[in-house]
CSV table of N, CA and C in Angstrom, one decimal:
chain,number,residue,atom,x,y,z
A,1,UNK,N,282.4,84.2,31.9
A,1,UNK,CA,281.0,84.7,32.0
A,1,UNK,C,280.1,83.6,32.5
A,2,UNK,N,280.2,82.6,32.0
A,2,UNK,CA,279.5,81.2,32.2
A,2,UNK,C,279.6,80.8,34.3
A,3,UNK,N,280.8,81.2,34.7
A,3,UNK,CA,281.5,81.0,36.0
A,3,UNK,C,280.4,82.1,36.9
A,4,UNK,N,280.2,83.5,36.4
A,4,UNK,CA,279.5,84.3,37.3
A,4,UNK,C,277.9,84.0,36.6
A,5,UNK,N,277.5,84.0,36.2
A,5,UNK,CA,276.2,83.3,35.9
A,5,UNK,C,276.0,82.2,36.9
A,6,UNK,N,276.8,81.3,36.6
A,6,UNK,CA,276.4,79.9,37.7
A,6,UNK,C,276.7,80.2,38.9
A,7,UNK,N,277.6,81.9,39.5
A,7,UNK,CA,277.5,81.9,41.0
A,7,UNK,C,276.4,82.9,41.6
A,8,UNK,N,275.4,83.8,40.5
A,8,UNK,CA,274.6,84.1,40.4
A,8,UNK,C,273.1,83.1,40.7
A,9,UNK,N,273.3,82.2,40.0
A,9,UNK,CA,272.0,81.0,40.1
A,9,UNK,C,272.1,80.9,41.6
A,10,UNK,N,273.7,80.1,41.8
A,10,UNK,CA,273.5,79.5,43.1
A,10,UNK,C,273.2,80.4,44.7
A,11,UNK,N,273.6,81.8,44.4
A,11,UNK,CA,273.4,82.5,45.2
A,11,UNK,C,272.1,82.6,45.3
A,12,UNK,N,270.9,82.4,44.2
A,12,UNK,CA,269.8,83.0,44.0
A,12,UNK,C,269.0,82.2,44.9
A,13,UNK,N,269.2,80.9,45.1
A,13,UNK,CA,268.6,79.7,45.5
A,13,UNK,C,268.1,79.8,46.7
A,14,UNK,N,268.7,80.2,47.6
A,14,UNK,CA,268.3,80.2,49.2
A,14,UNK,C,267.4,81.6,49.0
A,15,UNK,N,267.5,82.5,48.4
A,15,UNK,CA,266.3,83.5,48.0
A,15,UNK,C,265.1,83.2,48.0
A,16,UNK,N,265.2,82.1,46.4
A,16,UNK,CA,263.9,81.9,46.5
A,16,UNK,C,263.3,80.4,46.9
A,17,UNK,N,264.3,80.0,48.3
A,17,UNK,CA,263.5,78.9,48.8
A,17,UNK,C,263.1,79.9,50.2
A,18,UNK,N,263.5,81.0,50.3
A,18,UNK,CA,263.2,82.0,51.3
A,18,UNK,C,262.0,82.7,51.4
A,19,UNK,N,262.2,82.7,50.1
A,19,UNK,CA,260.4,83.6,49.5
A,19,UNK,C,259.4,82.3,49.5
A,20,UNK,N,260.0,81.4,48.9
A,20,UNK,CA,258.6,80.3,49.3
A,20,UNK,C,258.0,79.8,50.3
A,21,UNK,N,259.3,80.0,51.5
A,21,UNK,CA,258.9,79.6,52.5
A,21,UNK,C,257.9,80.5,53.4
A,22,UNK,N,258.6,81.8,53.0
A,22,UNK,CA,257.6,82.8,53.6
A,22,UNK,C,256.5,83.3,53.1
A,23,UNK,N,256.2,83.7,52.0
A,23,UNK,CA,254.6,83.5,51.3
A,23,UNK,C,254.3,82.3,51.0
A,24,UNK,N,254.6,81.8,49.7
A,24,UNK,CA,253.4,81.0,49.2
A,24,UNK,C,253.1,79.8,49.9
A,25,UNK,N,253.8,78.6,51.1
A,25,UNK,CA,253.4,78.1,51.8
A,25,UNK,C,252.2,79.0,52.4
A,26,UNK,N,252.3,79.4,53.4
A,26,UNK,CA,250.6,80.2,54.4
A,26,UNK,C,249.9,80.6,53.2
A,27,UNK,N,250.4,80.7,52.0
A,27,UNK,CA,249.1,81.5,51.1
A,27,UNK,C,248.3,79.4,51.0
A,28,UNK,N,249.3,79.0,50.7
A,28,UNK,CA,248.5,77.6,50.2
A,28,UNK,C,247.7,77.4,51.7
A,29,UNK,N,248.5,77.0,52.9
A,29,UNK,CA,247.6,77.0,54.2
A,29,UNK,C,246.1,77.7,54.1
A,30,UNK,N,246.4,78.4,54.2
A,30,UNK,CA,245.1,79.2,54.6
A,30,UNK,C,244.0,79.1,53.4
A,31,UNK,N,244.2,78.6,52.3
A,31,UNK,CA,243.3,78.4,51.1
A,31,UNK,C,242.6,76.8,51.8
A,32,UNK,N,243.6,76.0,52.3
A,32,UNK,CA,243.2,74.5,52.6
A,32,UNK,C,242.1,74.7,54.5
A,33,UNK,N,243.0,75.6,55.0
A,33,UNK,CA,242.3,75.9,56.1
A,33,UNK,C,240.6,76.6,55.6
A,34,UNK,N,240.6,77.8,55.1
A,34,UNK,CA,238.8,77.8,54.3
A,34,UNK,C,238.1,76.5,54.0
A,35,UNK,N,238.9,76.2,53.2
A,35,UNK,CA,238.0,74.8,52.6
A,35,UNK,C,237.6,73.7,53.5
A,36,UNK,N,238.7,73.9,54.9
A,36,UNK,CA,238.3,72.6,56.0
A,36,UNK,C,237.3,73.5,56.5
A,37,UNK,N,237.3,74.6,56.9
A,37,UNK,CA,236.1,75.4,57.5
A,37,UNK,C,234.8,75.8,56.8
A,38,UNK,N,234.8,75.4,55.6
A,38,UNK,CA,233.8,75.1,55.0
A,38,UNK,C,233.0,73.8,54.8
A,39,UNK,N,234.2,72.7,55.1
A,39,UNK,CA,233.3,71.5,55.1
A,39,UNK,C,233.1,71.4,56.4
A,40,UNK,N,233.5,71.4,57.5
A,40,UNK,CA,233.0,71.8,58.8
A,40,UNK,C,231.1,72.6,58.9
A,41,UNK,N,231.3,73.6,58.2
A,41,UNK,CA,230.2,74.5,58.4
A,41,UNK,C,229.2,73.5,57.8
A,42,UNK,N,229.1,73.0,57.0
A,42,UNK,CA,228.4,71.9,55.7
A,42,UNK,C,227.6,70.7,57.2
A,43,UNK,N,228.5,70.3,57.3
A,43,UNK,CA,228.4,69.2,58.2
A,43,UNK,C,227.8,69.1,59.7
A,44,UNK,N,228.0,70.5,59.7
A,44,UNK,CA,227.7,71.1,61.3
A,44,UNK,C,225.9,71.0,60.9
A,45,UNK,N,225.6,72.1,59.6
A,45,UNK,CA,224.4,71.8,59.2
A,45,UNK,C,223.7,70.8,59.2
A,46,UNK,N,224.4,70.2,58.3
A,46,UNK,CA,223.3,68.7,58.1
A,46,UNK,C,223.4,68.1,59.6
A,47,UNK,N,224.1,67.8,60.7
A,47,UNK,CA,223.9,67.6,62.2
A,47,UNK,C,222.7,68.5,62.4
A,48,UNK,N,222.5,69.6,62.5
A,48,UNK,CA,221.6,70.8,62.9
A,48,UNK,C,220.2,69.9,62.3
A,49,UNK,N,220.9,69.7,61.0
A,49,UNK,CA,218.8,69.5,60.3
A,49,UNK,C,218.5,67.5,60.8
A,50,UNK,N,219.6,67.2,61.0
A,50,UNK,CA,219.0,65.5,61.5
A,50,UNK,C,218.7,65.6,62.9
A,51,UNK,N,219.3,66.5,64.0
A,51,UNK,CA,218.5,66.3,65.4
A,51,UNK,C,217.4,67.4,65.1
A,52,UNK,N,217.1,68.1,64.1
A,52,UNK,CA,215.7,68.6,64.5
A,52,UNK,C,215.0,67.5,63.8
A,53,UNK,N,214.9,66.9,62.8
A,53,UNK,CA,214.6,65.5,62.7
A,53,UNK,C,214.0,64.6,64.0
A,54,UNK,N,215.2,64.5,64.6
A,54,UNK,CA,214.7,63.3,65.5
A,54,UNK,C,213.9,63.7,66.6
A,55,UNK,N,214.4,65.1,66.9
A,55,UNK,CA,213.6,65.6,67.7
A,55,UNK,C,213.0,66.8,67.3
A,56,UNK,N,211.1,66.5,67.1
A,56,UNK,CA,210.8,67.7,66.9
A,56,UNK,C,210.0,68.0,67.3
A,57,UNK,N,209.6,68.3,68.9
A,57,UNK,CA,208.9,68.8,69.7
A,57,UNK,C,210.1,70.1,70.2
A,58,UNK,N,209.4,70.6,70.6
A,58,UNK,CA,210.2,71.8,71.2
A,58,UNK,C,210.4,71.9,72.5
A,59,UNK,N,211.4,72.7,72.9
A,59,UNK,CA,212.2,72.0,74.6
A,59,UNK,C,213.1,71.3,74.5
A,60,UNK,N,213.7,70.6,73.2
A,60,UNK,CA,215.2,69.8,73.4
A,60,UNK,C,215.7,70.1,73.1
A,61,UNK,N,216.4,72.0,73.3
A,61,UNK,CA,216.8,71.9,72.3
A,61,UNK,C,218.7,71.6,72.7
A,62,UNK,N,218.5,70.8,74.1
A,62,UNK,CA,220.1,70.7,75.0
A,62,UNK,C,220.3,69.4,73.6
A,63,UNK,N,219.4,68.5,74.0
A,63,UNK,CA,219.2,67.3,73.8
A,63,UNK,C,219.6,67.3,71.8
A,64,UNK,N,219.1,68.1,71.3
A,64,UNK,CA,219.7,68.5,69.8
A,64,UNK,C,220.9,68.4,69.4
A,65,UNK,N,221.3,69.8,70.3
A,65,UNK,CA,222.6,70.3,70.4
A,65,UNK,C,223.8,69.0,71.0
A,66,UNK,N,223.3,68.8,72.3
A,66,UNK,CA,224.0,67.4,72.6
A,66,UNK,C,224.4,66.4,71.2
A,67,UNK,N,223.4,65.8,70.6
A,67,UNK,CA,223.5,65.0,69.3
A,67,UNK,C,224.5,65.5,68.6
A,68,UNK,N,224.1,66.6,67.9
A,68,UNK,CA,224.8,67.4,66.9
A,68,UNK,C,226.6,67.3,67.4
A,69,UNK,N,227.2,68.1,68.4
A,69,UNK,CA,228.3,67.6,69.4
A,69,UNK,C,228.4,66.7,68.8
A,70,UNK,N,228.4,65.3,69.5
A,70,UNK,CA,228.3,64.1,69.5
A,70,UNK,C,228.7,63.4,68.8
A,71,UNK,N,228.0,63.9,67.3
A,71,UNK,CA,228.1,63.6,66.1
A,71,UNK,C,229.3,64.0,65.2
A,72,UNK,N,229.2,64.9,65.6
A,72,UNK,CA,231.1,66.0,64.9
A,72,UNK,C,231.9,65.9,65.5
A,73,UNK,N,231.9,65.5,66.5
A,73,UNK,CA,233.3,65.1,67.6
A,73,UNK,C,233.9,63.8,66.6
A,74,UNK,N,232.5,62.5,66.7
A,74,UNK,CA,233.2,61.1,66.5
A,74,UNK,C,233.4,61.5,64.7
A,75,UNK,N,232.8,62.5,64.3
A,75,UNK,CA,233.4,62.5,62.0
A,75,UNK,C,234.3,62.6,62.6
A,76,UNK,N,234.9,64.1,63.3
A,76,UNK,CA,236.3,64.7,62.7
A,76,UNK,C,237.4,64.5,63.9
A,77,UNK,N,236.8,64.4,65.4
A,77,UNK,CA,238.2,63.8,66.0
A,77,UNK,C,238.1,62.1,66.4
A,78,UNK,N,237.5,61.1,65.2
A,78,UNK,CA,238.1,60.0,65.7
A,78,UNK,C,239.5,59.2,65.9
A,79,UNK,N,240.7,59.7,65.1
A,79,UNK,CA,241.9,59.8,65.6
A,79,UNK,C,242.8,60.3,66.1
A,80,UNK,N,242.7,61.9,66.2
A,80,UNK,CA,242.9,62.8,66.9
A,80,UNK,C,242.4,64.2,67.1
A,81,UNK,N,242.2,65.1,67.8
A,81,UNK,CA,241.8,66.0,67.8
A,81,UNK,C,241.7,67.0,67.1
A,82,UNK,N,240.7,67.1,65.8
A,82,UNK,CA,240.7,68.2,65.0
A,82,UNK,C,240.1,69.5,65.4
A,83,UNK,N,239.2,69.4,65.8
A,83,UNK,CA,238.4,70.4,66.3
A,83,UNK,C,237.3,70.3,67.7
A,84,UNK,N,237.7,71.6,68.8
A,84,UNK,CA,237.5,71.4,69.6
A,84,UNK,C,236.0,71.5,70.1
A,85,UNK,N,235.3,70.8,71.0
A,85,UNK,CA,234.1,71.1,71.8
A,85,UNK,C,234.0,72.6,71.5
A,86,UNK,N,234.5,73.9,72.0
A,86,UNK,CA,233.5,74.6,72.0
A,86,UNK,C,233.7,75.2,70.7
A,87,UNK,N,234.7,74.9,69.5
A,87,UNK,CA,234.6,75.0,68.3
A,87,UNK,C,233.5,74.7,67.6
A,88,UNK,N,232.9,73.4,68.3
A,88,UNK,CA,231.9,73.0,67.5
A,88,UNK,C,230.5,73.4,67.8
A,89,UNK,N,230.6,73.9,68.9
A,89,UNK,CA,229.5,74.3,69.4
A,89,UNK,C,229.2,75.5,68.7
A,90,UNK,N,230.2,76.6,68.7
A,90,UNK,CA,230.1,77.8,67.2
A,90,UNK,C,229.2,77.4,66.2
A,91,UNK,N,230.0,76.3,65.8
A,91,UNK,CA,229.6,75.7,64.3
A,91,UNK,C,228.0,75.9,64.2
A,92,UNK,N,227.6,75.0,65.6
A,92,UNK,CA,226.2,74.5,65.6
A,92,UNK,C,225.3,76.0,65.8
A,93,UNK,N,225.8,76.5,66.5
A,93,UNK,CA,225.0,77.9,67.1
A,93,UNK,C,224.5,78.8,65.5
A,94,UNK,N,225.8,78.4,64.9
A,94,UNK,CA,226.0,79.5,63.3
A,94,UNK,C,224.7,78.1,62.5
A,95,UNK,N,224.9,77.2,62.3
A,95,UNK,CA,223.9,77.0,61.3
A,95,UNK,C,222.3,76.5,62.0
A,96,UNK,N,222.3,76.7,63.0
A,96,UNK,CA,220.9,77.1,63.9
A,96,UNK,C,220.5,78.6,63.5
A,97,UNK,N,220.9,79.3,63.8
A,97,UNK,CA,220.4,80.7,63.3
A,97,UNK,C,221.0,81.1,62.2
A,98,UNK,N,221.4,80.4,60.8
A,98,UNK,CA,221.0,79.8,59.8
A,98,UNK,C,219.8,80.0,58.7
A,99,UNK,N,219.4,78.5,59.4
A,99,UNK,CA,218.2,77.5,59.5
A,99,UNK,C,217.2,78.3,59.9
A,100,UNK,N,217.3,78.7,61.1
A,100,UNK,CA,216.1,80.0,61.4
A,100,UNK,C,215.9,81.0,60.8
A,101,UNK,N,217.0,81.5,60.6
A,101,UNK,CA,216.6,82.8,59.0
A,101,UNK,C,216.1,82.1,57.9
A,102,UNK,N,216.4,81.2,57.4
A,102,UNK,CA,216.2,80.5,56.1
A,102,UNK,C,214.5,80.5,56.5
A,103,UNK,N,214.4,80.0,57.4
A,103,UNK,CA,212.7,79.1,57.9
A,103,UNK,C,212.0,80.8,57.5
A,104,UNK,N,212.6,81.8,58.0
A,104,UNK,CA,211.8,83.3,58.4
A,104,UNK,C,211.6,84.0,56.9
A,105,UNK,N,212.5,84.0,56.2
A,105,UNK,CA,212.5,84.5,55.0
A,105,UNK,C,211.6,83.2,54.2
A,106,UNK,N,211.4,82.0,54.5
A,106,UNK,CA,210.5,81.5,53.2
A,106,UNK,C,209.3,81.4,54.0
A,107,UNK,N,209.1,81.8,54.6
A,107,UNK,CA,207.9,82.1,55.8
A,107,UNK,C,206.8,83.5,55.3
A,108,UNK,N,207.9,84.9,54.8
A,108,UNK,CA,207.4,85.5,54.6
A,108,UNK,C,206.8,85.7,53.5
């Protein structure tokens, strides 16, 4: 009895390194991927609110955006490429109209 039990376990093994490999790895990815895309979105912001900062006349707003870039390129690809130019540009577009709703709603 003890003999088919232990060839029961051992058969079971590549099962369940089969099942881990195929769910719960990507479930864990994609939990760690949100959370990088969340601190992404975070950061993109506070870039958004320091070039309206520096520049706050209206008409720059290349010259903002340029900064903001600039600025999230050298955080997150200073050793290698994490996230691309026009990724970040998303970023920046989403927490500019944002910021704009925010401004509109405590406006009203």
């Amino acid at each position: 009895m003890n003999e088919n039990l232990f060839q029961i376990i051992l058969s079971a093994i590549p099962v369940i390194g089969a099942l881990i490999t195929c769910f719960i790895i990507p479930y864990i990815r994609a939990g760690t991927d949100s959370t990088k895309l969340a601190q992404y979105k975070e950061w993109a912001s506070l870039a958004v609110k320091a070039a309206e900062m520096l520049w706050q006349e209206t008409g720059q707003g290349k010259d903002k955006k340029s900064y903001a870039v600039r600025f999230l390129s050298s955080l997150f690809n200073a050793r290698k490429t994490v996230i691309t130019e026009e990724q970040l540009s998303v970023l920046i577009e989403a927490a500019v109209k944002e910021m704009k709703e925010l401004e509109r709603t405590e406006a009203i």
